[in-house]
Amino acid sequence: MLYLLGLGLWDETDVSVRALDIAKKCAVYAELYTSQWHGSLEKLQKMIGKPIKLLSRSDLEENLQALLNTAKQTDVAIFFSGDPLAATTHVDLLIEAKKQKIPVYVVHNASIFSAIAETGLQLYKFGRAATIPYTKQLAAVRDAIETNKAAGLHTLLLLDIDPVAGPMFAGAAIKLLLEAKIIKEREKIVVAAALGSEKSQIVYDTAAALSTKQFLTPAVVIIPGKLHFREKDALELL
């Protein structure tokens, strides 16, 4: 049996009682490389009373079969930051397990894709999301923004995370967009940082102004599309 467990947005206190109960009876792993998690692995281990093995990217990609073989023989639980199925790689894991007739149970949790509703922007008005990479290859980002704007939709921009450089800062991401002329300096956009924590920051201002501000990580940048009057009111209150 394979259990996919969500850690939530911020730290170990966001984990559901159901997820903890499941983890206590399984061989437990955690994947924390796809997004930043501010929790303590040591505290989480104490909460379930057993060690947690960290998974690398290769464990879930080229060496995935070894993990699936274990799940065929015993109960395996994997913790993921946010929601277990928010990343494409994790959906691939779900599909591959089902192909091999391994029973899968998912315990969902909050993710950035739902938390951005705190900005006041309506979730059903978001189009395709994109990630701003450290490589500065922004063609996919430009395409997502242009396509969404043409349809009047908002664009959620996730920020890259690197094992060495760490998570990308919102200011640096906005500067990349400005340098590539994907957005304009006077264009008003949103930065949402550290959502789910008591330190959360949500700011609506011009791209030029936000590019110089300091934000916590993890953060996202949102390019608004056509705004409903309720959305306008909500943004002006930020």
Short mmCIF file of N, CA and C in Angstrom, two decimals, residues 35-127:
data_model
loop_
_atom_site.label_atom_id
_atom_site.label_comp_id
_atom_site.label_asym_id
_atom_site.label_seq_id
_atom_site.Cartn_x
_atom_site.Cartn_y
_atom_site.Cartn_z
N SER A 35 9.68 21.94 -3.24
CA SER A 35 9.25 23.22 -2.70
C SER A 35 9.79 23.39 -1.29
N GLN A 36 9.83 24.62 -0.84
CA GLN A 36 10.41 24.92 0.47
C GLN A 36 9.41 24.62 1.58
N TRP A 37 9.89 23.93 2.61
CA TRP A 37 9.07 23.62 3.78
C TRP A 37 9.81 24.11 5.01
N HIS A 38 9.11 24.86 5.87
CA HIS A 38 9.75 25.46 7.04
C HIS A 38 9.63 24.62 8.30
N GLY A 39 9.12 23.41 8.16
CA GLY A 39 8.96 22.55 9.33
C GLY A 39 10.25 21.89 9.77
N SER A 40 10.16 21.16 10.86
CA SER A 40 11.30 20.43 11.41
C SER A 40 11.08 18.93 11.21
N LEU A 41 11.98 18.31 10.46
CA LEU A 41 11.88 16.87 10.24
C LEU A 41 12.03 16.12 11.57
N GLU A 42 12.88 16.65 12.44
CA GLU A 42 13.09 16.02 13.75
C GLU A 42 11.79 16.02 14.57
N LYS A 43 11.08 17.15 14.55
CA LYS A 43 9.81 17.23 15.29
C LYS A 43 8.76 16.31 14.68
N LEU A 44 8.74 16.24 13.35
CA LEU A 44 7.78 15.37 12.68
C LEU A 44 8.05 13.90 13.03
N GLN A 45 9.32 13.54 13.12
CA GLN A 45 9.69 12.17 13.49
C GLN A 45 9.22 11.85 14.91
N LYS A 46 9.33 12.83 15.80
CA LYS A 46 8.87 12.62 17.17
C LYS A 46 7.35 12.46 17.22
N MET A 47 6.65 13.19 16.34
CA MET A 47 5.19 13.13 16.31
C MET A 47 4.67 11.75 15.87
N ILE A 48 5.44 11.08 15.00
CA ILE A 48 5.00 9.76 14.53
C ILE A 48 5.75 8.62 15.21
N GLY A 49 6.80 8.98 15.95
CA GLY A 49 7.52 7.97 16.72
C GLY A 49 8.41 7.06 15.91
N LYS A 50 8.89 7.54 14.77
CA LYS A 50 9.78 6.71 13.95
C LYS A 50 10.59 7.59 13.00
N PRO A 51 11.69 7.06 12.46
CA PRO A 51 12.53 7.85 11.55
C PRO A 51 11.86 8.06 10.19
N ILE A 52 12.26 9.13 9.53
CA ILE A 52 11.76 9.46 8.19
C ILE A 52 12.95 9.56 7.26
N LYS A 53 12.90 8.82 6.17
CA LYS A 53 13.99 8.86 5.19
C LYS A 53 13.69 9.90 4.11
N LEU A 54 14.64 10.80 3.89
CA LEU A 54 14.47 11.82 2.86
C LEU A 54 14.71 11.22 1.47
N LEU A 55 13.83 11.55 0.55
CA LEU A 55 13.97 11.09 -0.84
C LEU A 55 14.62 12.16 -1.70
N SER A 56 15.47 11.74 -2.60
CA SER A 56 16.09 12.66 -3.55
C SER A 56 15.28 12.66 -4.84
N ARG A 57 15.62 13.55 -5.75
CA ARG A 57 14.93 13.59 -7.04
C ARG A 57 15.08 12.25 -7.78
N SER A 58 16.28 11.67 -7.71
CA SER A 58 16.51 10.40 -8.40
C SER A 58 15.66 9.27 -7.81
N ASP A 59 15.37 9.34 -6.51
CA ASP A 59 14.54 8.31 -5.87
C ASP A 59 13.14 8.27 -6.46
N LEU A 60 12.65 9.44 -6.92
CA LEU A 60 11.30 9.51 -7.46
C LEU A 60 11.28 9.55 -8.98
N GLU A 61 12.44 9.49 -9.58
CA GLU A 61 12.50 9.50 -11.04
C GLU A 61 13.16 8.22 -11.55
N GLU A 62 14.47 8.23 -11.79
CA GLU A 62 15.11 7.05 -12.38
C GLU A 62 15.12 5.83 -11.45
N ASN A 63 15.08 6.06 -10.13
CA ASN A 63 15.09 4.92 -9.19
C ASN A 63 13.72 4.66 -8.56
N LEU A 64 12.67 5.14 -9.20
CA LEU A 64 11.33 5.03 -8.64
C LEU A 64 10.90 3.58 -8.40
N GLN A 65 11.33 2.67 -9.27
CA GLN A 65 10.87 1.29 -9.16
C GLN A 65 11.24 0.66 -7.82
N ALA A 66 12.39 1.04 -7.28
CA ALA A 66 12.80 0.49 -5.98
C ALA A 66 11.80 0.87 -4.89
N LEU A 67 11.32 2.10 -4.94
CA LEU A 67 10.33 2.55 -3.96
C LEU A 67 9.00 1.82 -4.16
N LEU A 68 8.61 1.65 -5.41
CA LEU A 68 7.36 0.94 -5.69
C LEU A 68 7.43 -0.53 -5.28
N ASN A 69 8.60 -1.12 -5.44
CA ASN A 69 8.78 -2.52 -5.01
C ASN A 69 8.57 -2.65 -3.50
N THR A 70 9.05 -1.65 -2.76
CA THR A 70 8.86 -1.65 -1.31
C THR A 70 7.38 -1.55 -0.97
N ALA A 71 6.67 -0.69 -1.72
CA ALA A 71 5.23 -0.50 -1.48
C ALA A 71 4.41 -1.74 -1.82
N LYS A 72 4.97 -2.61 -2.65
CA LYS A 72 4.29 -3.88 -2.97
C LYS A 72 4.37 -4.87 -1.80
N GLN A 73 5.39 -4.68 -0.96
CA GLN A 73 5.66 -5.63 0.11
C GLN A 73 5.17 -5.16 1.48
N THR A 74 5.10 -3.82 1.66
CA THR A 74 4.72 -3.28 2.96
C THR A 74 4.03 -1.93 2.77
N ASP A 75 3.48 -1.39 3.84
CA ASP A 75 2.84 -0.07 3.77
C ASP A 75 3.90 1.02 3.75
N VAL A 76 3.82 1.88 2.75
CA VAL A 76 4.78 2.97 2.58
C VAL A 76 4.03 4.30 2.59
N ALA A 77 4.53 5.26 3.37
CA ALA A 77 3.94 6.60 3.40
C ALA A 77 5.00 7.62 2.98
N ILE A 78 4.61 8.53 2.12
CA ILE A 78 5.52 9.58 1.68
C ILE A 78 4.89 10.94 1.99
N PHE A 79 5.61 11.75 2.76
CA PHE A 79 5.18 13.12 3.04
C PHE A 79 5.67 14.05 1.93
N PHE A 80 4.79 14.96 1.51
CA PHE A 80 5.14 15.98 0.53
C PHE A 80 4.73 17.34 1.09
N SER A 81 5.54 18.36 0.87
CA SER A 81 5.14 19.70 1.30
C SER A 81 3.93 20.15 0.48
N GLY A 82 3.05 20.92 1.12
CA GLY A 82 1.83 21.34 0.44
C GLY A 82 0.88 20.18 0.27
N ASP A 83 0.33 20.04 -0.93
CA ASP A 83 -0.55 18.92 -1.25
C ASP A 83 0.24 17.86 -2.00
N PRO A 84 -0.03 16.59 -1.75
CA PRO A 84 0.77 15.53 -2.39
C PRO A 84 0.75 15.54 -3.91
N LEU A 85 -0.32 16.05 -4.51
CA LEU A 85 -0.45 15.96 -5.96
C LEU A 85 -0.32 17.31 -6.66
N ALA A 86 0.27 18.29 -5.98
CA ALA A 86 0.43 19.61 -6.59
C ALA A 86 1.54 19.63 -7.64
N ALA A 87 2.50 18.72 -7.54
CA ALA A 87 3.61 18.66 -8.50
C ALA A 87 3.38 17.53 -9.51
N THR A 88 3.75 17.78 -10.76
CA THR A 88 3.56 16.80 -11.83
C THR A 88 4.27 15.48 -11.52
N THR A 89 5.46 15.56 -10.95
CA THR A 89 6.23 14.36 -10.60
C THR A 89 5.44 13.45 -9.67
N HIS A 90 4.69 14.06 -8.76
CA HIS A 90 3.94 13.28 -7.79
C HIS A 90 2.72 12.62 -8.43
N VAL A 91 2.13 13.28 -9.40
CA VAL A 91 1.03 12.68 -10.15
C VAL A 91 1.55 11.48 -10.94
N ASP A 92 2.75 11.63 -11.49
CA ASP A 92 3.37 10.51 -12.22
C ASP A 92 3.56 9.30 -11.30
N LEU A 93 3.94 9.58 -10.05
CA LEU A 93 4.10 8.51 -9.05
C LEU A 93 2.77 7.80 -8.82
N LEU A 94 1.71 8.57 -8.68
CA LEU A 94 0.38 8.01 -8.48
C LEU A 94 -0.03 7.11 -9.65
N ILE A 95 0.19 7.61 -10.86
CA ILE A 95 -0.19 6.86 -12.06
C ILE A 95 0.61 5.56 -12.18
N GLU A 96 1.93 5.66 -11.95
CA GLU A 96 2.78 4.48 -12.08
C GLU A 96 2.41 3.42 -11.04
N ALA A 97 2.10 3.86 -9.83
CA ALA A 97 1.70 2.91 -8.79
C ALA A 97 0.41 2.19 -9.19
N LYS A 98 -0.53 2.93 -9.73
CA LYS A 98 -1.80 2.32 -10.15
C LYS A 98 -1.60 1.34 -11.31
N LYS A 99 -0.67 1.68 -12.22
CA LYS A 99 -0.37 0.77 -13.33
C LYS A 99 0.14 -0.57 -12.82
N GLN A 100 0.87 -0.50 -11.70
CA GLN A 100 1.44 -1.72 -11.13
C GLN A 100 0.54 -2.35 -10.06
N LYS A 101 -0.72 -1.91 -10.05
CA LYS A 101 -1.74 -2.48 -9.16
C LYS A 101 -1.41 -2.30 -7.67
N ILE A 102 -0.69 -1.22 -7.36
CA ILE A 102 -0.39 -0.91 -5.97
C ILE A 102 -1.50 0.00 -5.44
N PRO A 103 -2.20 -0.37 -4.39
CA PRO A 103 -3.24 0.49 -3.83
C PRO A 103 -2.65 1.82 -3.35
N VAL A 104 -3.31 2.92 -3.68
CA VAL A 104 -2.81 4.25 -3.31
C VAL A 104 -3.90 5.01 -2.57
N TYR A 105 -3.52 5.66 -1.48
CA TYR A 105 -4.45 6.50 -0.72
C TYR A 105 -3.80 7.86 -0.52
N VAL A 106 -4.54 8.92 -0.82
CA VAL A 106 -4.00 10.28 -0.75
C VAL A 106 -4.66 11.05 0.39
N VAL A 107 -3.84 11.67 1.23
CA VAL A 107 -4.35 12.57 2.26
C VAL A 107 -3.96 13.98 1.84
N HIS A 108 -4.94 14.72 1.36
CA HIS A 108 -4.67 16.05 0.83
C HIS A 108 -4.40 17.06 1.94
N ASN A 109 -3.82 18.19 1.55
CA ASN A 109 -3.57 19.28 2.48
C ASN A 109 -3.55 20.58 1.69
N ALA A 110 -3.43 21.68 2.38
CA ALA A 110 -3.42 22.99 1.71
C ALA A 110 -2.20 23.12 0.81
N SER A 111 -2.37 23.80 -0.31
CA SER A 111 -1.25 24.08 -1.21
C SER A 111 -1.34 25.53 -1.67
N ILE A 112 -0.31 25.98 -2.34
CA ILE A 112 -0.28 27.35 -2.83
C ILE A 112 -1.42 27.60 -3.81
N PHE A 113 -1.86 26.55 -4.49
CA PHE A 113 -2.91 26.71 -5.50
C PHE A 113 -4.26 27.07 -4.89
N SER A 114 -4.45 26.77 -3.63
CA SER A 114 -5.68 27.19 -2.94
C SER A 114 -5.43 28.41 -2.06
N ALA A 115 -4.24 28.50 -1.48
CA ALA A 115 -3.93 29.59 -0.55
C ALA A 115 -3.93 30.96 -1.21
N ILE A 116 -3.69 31.02 -2.52
CA ILE A 116 -3.67 32.33 -3.20
C ILE A 116 -5.03 33.01 -3.20
N ALA A 117 -6.08 32.30 -2.81
CA ALA A 117 -7.39 32.94 -2.68
C ALA A 117 -7.36 34.04 -1.62
N GLU A 118 -6.37 33.98 -0.72
CA GLU A 118 -6.23 35.01 0.31
C GLU A 118 -5.94 36.38 -0.29
N THR A 119 -5.48 36.42 -1.52
CA THR A 119 -5.24 37.70 -2.19
C THR A 119 -6.55 38.41 -2.53
N GLY A 120 -7.65 37.67 -2.55
CA GLY A 120 -8.92 38.24 -2.97
C GLY A 120 -9.24 37.95 -4.42
N LEU A 121 -8.28 37.38 -5.14
CA LEU A 121 -8.51 36.99 -6.53
C LEU A 121 -9.28 35.67 -6.56
N GLN A 122 -10.22 35.55 -7.48
CA GLN A 122 -11.08 34.38 -7.53
C GLN A 122 -10.35 33.21 -8.19
N LEU A 123 -10.35 32.07 -7.51
CA LEU A 123 -9.57 30.92 -7.97
C LEU A 123 -9.97 30.44 -9.36
N TYR A 124 -11.26 30.50 -9.68
CA TYR A 124 -11.69 29.98 -10.98
C TYR A 124 -11.26 30.88 -12.13
N LYS A 125 -10.70 32.05 -11.80
CA LYS A 125 -10.23 32.97 -12.84
C LYS A 125 -8.72 32.89 -13.07
N PHE A 126 -8.08 31.86 -12.53
CA PHE A 126 -6.66 31.64 -12.79
C PHE A 126 -6.50 30.72 -13.99
N GLY A 127 -5.59 31.08 -14.87
CA GLY A 127 -5.28 30.24 -16.01
C GLY A 127 -4.08 29.36 -15.72
#
